Tab-separated table of C-alpha atoms and ligand atoms in Angstrom:
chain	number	residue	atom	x	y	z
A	395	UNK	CA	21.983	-48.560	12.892
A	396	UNK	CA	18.000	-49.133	13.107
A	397	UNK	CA	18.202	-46.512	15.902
A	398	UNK	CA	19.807	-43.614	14.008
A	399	UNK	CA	17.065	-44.370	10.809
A	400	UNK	CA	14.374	-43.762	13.349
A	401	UNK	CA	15.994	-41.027	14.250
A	402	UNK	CA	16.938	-39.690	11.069
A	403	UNK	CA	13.394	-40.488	10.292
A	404	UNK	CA	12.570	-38.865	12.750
A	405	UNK	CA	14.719	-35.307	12.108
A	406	UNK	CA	13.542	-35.341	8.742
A	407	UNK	CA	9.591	-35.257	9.645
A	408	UNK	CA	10.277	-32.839	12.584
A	409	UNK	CA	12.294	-30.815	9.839
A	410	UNK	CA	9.127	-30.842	7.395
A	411	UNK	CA	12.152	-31.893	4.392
A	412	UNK	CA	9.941	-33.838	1.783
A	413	UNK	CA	11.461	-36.851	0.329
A	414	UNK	CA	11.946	-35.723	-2.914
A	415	UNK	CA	12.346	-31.708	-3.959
A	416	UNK	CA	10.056	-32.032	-6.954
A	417	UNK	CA	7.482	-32.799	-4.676
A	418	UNK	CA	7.927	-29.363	-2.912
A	419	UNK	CA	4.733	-27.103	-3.770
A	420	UNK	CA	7.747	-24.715	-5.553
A	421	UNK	CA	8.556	-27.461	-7.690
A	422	UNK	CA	4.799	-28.785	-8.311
A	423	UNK	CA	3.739	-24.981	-9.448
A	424	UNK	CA	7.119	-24.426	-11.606
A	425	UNK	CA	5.599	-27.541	-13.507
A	426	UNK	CA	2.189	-25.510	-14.107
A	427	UNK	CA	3.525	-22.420	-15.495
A	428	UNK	CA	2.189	-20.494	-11.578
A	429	UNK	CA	3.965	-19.117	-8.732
A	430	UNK	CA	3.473	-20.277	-5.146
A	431	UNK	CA	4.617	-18.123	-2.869
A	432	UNK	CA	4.828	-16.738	0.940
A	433	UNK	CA	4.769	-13.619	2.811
A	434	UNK	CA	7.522	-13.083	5.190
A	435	UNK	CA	8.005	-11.588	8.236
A	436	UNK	CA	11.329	-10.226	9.203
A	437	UNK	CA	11.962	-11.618	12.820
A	438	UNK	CA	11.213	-15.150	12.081
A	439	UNK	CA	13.295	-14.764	8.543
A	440	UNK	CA	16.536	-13.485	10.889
A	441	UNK	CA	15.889	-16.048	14.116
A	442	UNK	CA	14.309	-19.138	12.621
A	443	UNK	CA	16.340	-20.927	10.665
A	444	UNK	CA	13.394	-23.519	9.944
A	445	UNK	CA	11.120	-20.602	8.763
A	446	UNK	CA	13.828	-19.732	6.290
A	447	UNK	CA	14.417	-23.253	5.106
A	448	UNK	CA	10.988	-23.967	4.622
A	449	UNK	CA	10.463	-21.046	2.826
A	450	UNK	CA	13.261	-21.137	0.417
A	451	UNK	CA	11.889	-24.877	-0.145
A	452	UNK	CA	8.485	-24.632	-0.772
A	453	UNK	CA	8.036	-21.405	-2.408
A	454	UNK	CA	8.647	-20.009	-5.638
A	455	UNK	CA	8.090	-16.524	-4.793
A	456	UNK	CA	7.961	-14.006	-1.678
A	457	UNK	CA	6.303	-10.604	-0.644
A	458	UNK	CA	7.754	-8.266	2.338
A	459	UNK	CA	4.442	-8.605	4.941
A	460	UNK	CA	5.293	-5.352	6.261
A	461	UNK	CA	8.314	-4.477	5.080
A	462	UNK	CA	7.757	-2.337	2.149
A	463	UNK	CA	4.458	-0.254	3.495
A	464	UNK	CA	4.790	3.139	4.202
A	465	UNK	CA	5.238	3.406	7.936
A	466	UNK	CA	8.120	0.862	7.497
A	467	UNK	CA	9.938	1.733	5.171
A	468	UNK	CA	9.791	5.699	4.697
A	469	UNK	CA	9.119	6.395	8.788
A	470	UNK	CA	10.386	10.033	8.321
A	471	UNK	CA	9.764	12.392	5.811
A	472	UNK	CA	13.377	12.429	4.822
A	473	UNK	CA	14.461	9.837	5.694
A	474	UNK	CA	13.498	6.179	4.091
A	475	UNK	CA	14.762	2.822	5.720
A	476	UNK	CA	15.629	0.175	3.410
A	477	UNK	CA	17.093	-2.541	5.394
A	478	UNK	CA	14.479	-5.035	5.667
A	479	UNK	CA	12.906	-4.599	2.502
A	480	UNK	CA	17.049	-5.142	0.862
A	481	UNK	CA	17.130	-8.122	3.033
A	482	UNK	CA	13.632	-9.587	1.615
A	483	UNK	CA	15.521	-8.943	-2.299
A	484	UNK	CA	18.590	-10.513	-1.210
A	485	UNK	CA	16.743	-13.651	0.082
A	486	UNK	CA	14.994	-14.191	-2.631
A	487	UNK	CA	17.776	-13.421	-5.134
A	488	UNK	CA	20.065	-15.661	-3.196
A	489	UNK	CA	17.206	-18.534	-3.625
A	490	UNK	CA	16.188	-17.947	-6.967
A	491	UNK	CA	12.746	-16.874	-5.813
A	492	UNK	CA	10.643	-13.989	-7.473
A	493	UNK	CA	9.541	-10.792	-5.689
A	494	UNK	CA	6.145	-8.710	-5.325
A	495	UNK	CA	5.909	-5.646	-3.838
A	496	UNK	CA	3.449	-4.724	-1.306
A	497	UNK	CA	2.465	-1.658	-1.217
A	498	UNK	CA	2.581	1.457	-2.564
A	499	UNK	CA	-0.612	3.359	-2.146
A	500	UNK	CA	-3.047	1.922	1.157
A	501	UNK	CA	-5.191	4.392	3.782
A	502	UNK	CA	-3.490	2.442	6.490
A	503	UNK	CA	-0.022	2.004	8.034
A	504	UNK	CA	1.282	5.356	6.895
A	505	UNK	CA	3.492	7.443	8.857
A	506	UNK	CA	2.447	10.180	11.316
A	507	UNK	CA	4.336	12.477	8.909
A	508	UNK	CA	2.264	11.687	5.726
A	509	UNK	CA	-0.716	13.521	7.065
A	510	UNK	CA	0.783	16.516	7.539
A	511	UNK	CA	2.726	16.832	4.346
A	512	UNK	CA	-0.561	16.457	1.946
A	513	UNK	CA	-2.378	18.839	2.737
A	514	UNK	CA	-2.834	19.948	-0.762
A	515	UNK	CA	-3.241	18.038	-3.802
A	516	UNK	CA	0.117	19.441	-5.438
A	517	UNK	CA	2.151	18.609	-1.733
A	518	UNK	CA	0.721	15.539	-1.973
A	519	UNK	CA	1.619	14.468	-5.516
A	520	UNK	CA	4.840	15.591	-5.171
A	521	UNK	CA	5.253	13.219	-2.329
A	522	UNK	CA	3.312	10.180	-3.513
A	523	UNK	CA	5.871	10.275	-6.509
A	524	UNK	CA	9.080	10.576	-4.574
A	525	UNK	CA	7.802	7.366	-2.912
A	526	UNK	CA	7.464	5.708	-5.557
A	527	UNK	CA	10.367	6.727	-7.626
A	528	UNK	CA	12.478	6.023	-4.642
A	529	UNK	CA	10.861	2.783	-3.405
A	530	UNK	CA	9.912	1.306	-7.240
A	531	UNK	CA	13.543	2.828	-8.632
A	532	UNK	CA	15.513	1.017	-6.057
A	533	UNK	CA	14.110	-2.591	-6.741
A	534	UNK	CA	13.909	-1.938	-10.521
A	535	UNK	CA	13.761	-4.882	-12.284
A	536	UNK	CA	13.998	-7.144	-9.243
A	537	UNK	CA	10.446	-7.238	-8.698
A	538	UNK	CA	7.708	-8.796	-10.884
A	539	UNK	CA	4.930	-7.004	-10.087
A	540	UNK	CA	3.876	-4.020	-7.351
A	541	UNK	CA	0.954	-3.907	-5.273
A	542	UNK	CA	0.562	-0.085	-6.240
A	543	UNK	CA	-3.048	0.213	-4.947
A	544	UNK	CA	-4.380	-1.804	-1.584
A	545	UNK	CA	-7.808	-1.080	-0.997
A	546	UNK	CA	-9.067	1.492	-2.372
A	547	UNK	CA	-12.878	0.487	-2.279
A	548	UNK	CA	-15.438	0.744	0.524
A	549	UNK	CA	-16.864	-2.141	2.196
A	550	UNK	CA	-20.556	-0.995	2.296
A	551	UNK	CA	-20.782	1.341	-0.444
A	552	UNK	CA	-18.476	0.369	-3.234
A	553	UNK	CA	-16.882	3.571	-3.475
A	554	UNK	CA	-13.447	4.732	-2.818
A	555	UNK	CA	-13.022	4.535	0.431
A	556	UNK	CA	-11.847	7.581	3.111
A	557	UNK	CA	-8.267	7.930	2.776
A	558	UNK	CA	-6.072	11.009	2.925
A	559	UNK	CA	-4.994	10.493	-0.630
A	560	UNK	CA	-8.584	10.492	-1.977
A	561	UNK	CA	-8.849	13.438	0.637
A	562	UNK	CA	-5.806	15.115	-0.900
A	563	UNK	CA	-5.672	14.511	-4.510
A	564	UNK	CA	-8.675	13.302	-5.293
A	565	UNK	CA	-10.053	10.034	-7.358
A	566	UNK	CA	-7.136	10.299	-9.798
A	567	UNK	CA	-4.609	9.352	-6.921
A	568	UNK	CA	-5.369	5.858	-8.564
A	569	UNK	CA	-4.499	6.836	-12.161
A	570	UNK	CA	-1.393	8.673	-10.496
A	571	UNK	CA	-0.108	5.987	-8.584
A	572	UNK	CA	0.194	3.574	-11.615
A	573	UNK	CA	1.678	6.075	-14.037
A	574	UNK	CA	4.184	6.563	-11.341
A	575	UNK	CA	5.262	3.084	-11.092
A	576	UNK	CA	5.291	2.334	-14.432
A	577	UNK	CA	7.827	5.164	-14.913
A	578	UNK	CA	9.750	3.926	-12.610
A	579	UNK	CA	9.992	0.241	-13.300
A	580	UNK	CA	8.565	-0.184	-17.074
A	581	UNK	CA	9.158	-3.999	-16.756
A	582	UNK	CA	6.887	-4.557	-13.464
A	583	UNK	CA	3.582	-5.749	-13.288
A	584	UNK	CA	1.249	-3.433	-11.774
A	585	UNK	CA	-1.817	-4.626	-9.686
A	586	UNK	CA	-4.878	-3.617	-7.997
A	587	UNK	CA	-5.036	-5.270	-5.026
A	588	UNK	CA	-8.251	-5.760	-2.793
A	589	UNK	CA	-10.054	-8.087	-0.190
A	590	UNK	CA	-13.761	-9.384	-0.284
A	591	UNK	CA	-13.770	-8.892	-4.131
A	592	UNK	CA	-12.508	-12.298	-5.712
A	593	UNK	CA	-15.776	-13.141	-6.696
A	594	UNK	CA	-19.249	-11.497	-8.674
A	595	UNK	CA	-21.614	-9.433	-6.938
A	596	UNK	CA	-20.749	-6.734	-4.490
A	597	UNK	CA	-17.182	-5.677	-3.968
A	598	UNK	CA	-15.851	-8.183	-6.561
A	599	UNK	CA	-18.065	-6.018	-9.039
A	600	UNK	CA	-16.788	-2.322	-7.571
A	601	UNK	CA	-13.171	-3.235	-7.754
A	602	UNK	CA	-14.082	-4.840	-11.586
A	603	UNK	CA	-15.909	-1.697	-12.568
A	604	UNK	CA	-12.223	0.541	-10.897
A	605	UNK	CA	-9.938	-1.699	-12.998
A	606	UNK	CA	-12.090	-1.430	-16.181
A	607	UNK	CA	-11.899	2.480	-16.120
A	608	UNK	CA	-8.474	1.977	-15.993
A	609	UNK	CA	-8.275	0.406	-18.784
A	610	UNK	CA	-10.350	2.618	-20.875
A	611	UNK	CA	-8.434	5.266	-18.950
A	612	UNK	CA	-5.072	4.216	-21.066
A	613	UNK	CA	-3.823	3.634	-17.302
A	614	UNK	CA	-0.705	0.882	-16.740
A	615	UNK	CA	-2.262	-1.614	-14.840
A	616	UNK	CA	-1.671	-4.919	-15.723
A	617	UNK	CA	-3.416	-6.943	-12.821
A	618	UNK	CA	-5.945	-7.729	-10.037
A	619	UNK	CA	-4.931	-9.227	-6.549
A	620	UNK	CA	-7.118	-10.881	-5.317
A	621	UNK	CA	-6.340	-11.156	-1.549
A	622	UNK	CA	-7.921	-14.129	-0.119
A	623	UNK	CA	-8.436	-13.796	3.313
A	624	UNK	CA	-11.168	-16.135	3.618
A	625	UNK	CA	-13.273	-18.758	6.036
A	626	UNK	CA	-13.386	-22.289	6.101
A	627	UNK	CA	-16.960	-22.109	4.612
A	628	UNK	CA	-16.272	-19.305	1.385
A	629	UNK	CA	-18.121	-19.387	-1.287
A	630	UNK	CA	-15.382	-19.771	-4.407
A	631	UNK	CA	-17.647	-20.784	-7.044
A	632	UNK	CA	-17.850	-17.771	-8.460
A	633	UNK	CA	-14.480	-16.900	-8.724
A	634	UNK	CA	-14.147	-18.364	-12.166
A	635	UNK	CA	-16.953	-16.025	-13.255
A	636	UNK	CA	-14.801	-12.740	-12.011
A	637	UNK	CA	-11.741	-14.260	-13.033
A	638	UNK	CA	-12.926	-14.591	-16.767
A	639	UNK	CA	-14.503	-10.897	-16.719
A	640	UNK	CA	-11.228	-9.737	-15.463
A	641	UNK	CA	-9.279	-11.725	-17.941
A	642	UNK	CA	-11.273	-10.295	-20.540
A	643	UNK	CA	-10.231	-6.426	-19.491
A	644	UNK	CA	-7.233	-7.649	-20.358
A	645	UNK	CA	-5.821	-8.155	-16.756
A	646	UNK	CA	-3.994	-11.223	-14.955
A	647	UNK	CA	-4.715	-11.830	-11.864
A	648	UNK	CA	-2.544	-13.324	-8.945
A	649	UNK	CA	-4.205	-14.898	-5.654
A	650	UNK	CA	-2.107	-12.324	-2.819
A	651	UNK	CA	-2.436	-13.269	0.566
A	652	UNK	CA	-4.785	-16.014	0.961
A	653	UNK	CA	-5.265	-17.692	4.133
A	654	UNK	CA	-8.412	-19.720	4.958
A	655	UNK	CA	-9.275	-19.072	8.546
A	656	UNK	CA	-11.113	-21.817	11.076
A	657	UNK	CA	-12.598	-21.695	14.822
A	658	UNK	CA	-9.362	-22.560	17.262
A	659	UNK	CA	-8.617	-24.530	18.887
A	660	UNK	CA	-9.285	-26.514	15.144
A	661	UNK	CA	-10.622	-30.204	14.487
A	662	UNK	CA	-10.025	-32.220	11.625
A	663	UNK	CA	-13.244	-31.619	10.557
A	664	UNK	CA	-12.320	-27.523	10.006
A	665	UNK	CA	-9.011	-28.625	8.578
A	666	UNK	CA	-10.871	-30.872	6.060
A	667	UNK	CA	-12.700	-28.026	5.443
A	668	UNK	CA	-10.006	-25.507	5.290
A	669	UNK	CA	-8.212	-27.989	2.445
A	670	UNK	CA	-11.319	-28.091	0.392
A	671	UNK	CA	-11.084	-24.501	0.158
A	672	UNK	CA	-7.094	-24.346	-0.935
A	673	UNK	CA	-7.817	-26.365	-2.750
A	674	UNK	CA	-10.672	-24.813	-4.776
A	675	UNK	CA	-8.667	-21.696	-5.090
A	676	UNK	CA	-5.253	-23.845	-6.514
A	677	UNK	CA	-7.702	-25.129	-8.952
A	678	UNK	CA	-8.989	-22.315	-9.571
A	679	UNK	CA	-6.109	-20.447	-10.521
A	680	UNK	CA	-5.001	-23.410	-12.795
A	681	UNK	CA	-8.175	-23.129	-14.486
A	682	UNK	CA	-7.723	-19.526	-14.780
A	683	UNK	CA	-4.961	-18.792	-17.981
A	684	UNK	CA	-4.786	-15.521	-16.842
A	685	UNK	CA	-4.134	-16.642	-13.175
A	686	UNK	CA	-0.107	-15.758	-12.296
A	687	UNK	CA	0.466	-16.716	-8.452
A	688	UNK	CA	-1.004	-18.096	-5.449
A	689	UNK	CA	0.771	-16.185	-2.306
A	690	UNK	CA	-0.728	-16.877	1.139
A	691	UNK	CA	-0.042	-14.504	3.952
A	692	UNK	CA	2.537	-16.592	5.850
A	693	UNK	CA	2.877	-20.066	5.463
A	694	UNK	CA	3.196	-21.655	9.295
A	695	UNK	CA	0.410	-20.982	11.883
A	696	UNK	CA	3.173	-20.197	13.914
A	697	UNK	CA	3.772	-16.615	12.126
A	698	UNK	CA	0.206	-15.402	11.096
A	699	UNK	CA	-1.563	-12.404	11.835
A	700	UNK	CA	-4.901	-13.658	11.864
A	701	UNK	CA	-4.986	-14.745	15.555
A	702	UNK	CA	-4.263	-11.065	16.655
A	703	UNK	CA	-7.394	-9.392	14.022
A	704	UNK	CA	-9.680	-12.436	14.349
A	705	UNK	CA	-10.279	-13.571	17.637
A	706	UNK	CA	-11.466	-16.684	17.975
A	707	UNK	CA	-9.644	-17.774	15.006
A	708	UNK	CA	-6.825	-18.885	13.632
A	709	UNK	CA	-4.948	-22.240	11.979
A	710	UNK	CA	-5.144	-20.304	8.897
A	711	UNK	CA	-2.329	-21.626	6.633
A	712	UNK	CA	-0.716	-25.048	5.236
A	713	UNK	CA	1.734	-25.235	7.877
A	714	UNK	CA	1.112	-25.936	11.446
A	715	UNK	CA	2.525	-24.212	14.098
A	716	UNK	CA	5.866	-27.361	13.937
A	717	UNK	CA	5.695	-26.823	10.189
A	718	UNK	CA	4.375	-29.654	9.756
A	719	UNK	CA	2.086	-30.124	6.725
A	720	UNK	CA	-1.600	-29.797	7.038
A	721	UNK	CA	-4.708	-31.419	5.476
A	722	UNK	CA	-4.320	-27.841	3.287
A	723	UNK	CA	-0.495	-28.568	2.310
A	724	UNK	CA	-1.491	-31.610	1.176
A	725	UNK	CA	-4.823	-30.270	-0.577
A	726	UNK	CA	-2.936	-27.691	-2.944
A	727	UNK	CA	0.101	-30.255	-4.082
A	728	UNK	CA	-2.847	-32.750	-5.146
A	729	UNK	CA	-4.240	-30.024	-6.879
A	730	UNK	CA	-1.037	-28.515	-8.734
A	731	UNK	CA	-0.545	-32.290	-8.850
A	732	UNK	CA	-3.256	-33.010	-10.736
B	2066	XIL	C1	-1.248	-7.177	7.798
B	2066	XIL	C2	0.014	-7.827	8.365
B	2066	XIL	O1	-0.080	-9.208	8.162
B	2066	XIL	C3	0.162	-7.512	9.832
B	2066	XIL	O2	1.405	-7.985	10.312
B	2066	XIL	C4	0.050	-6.013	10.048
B	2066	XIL	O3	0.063	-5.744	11.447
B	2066	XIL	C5	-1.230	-5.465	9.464
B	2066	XIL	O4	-1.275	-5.789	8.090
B	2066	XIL	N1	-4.499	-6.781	3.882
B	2066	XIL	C6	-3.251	-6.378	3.447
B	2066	XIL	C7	-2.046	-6.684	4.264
B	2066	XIL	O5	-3.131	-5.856	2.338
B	2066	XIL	O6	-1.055	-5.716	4.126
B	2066	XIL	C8	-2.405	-6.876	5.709
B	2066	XIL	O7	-1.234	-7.324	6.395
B	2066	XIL	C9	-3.535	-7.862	5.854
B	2066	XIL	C10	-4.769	-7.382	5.162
């Protein structure tokens, strides 16, 4: 009898199952009027039936990691492939967890094809809104918002960047883009999405300066992403500050794919660190009334993809590589808690 409670015990921490499901981060962000969500990645979502659980548990909300770019799921030029991105809905749907779409307009992981079929700006109009009639129209109303834009601003110089839409059609591929979408799904939120520009000063004011133009421009964007990929040391103070700005553009803005990334092998003193972070950027959002979501790009360190674009780094999400909770798990439910 005492055996099989350690054991049970035992299951149930190995499992990651909380005690009580209102204690789930889901259940703790329902009760704040925010989304928490995930990104998923298709293997471990088919093979790992503690990925899945976990997810469906903890989060309120999912985004295809790769599933819905270009290269994935329009490979040929006639010829889209919807299977993973149908099996992303249907998870979701069958959990009662809301969608965003990522992406519809980014300079990288395009097919070979694209290049070669916008090669002038009317080609490549024609085929940026067959994408996204196709790829919006499909998930109409099943999404909340889109992604439609990923990027778009240069690191050094706060320009648009290089990218063979800009090369093609010009700056008003961004204008395009969101007309586009809107067409096709009138309900979904439409975002600007972008990393290195959650705060004031430098990108953060480039991508604010793009999204206010919009606005003025009449164009259908509703929101900023702001991605999140940041260090155990960020500076998030200022967040607040761009957060306000945008809010009064009119825009919301949802936290996309944050991870906080620390020196492996990690110590407790770079989770501690890590947590502080999360947790700045939880209450941040909270503080924030135009603040929608907080999505982090995977949840376990088991499935991340900063090890393989970071070297050196890594331990970058709530989850350990067991799923077992981390000083940053904990660090957001005190926060949503709170
Ligand atoms: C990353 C994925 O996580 C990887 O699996 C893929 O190999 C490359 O792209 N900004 C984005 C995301 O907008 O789409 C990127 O995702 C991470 C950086």
């Amino acid at each position: 009898m005492r055996k099989a409670l350690v054991l049970g015990t035992l299951a149930l921490a190995l499992s990651g199952a909380p005690a009580l499901a209102e204690d789930t981060l889901r259940a703790l962000a329902a009760a704040r009027g925010i989304d928490v969500g995930a990104a998923v990645a298709m293997r471990p979502l088919r093979e790992d039936p503690l990925y899945a659980g976990t997810l469906k548990r903890e989060f309120g909300m999912m985004v295809g990691e790769n599933a819905f770019k270009w290269d994935a799921i329009h490979p040929l030029a006639s010829r889209y492939y919807f299977d993973d991105a149908d099996e992303i809905v249907a998870f979701a749907e069958a959990n009662g967890m809301k969608l965003r779409g990522h992406t519809l307009v980014w300079h990288q992981q395009n097919p070979t094809w694209l290049a070669r079929r916008i090669r002038t700006r009317d080609e490549a109009i024609a085929v940026l809104k067959d994408h996204i009639d196709t790829v919006v129209g499909r998930y109409k109303g099943r999404i909340v918002a889109w992604d439609v834009v990923n990027e778009a601003i240069d690191d050094s110089t706060g320009e648009l960047r290089e990218s063979p839409w800009l090369t093609a059609i010009g700056p008003d591929y961004i204008a395009l883009a969101f007309r586009f979408a809107h067409e096709a799904d009138p309900a979904a939120k439409l975002y600007y999405n972008d990393y290195n520009a959650e705060g004031v000063g430098g990108k953060g004011d480039a991508v604010y300066e793009l999204v206010k133009g919009l606005r003025e421009q009449g164009v259908p964007i509703d929101g900023v992403g702001w991605q999140g990929h940041l260090l155990g040391n960020s500076f998030t103070a200022d967040f607040m500050a761009n957060g306000e700005r945008l809010a009064a553009l009119g825009l919301e803005i949802a936290i996309t794919e944050l991870d906080v990334r620390i020196k492996v092998p990690a110590d407790d003193r770079g989770f501690a660190q890590q947590a502080k972070i999360y947790a700045t950027v939880a209450a941040t959002c909270l503080a924030l009334p135009n603040c929608r979501a907080i999505v982090t790009w995977g949840f376990t360190d088991a499935h991340s993809w900063v090890p393989g674009f970071f070297p050196g780094e890594g331990a970058a999400l709530p989850f350990d590589e067991s799923y077992g909770r981390k000083p940053a798990y904990d660090a957001i439910a005190e926060t949503l808690r709170q």
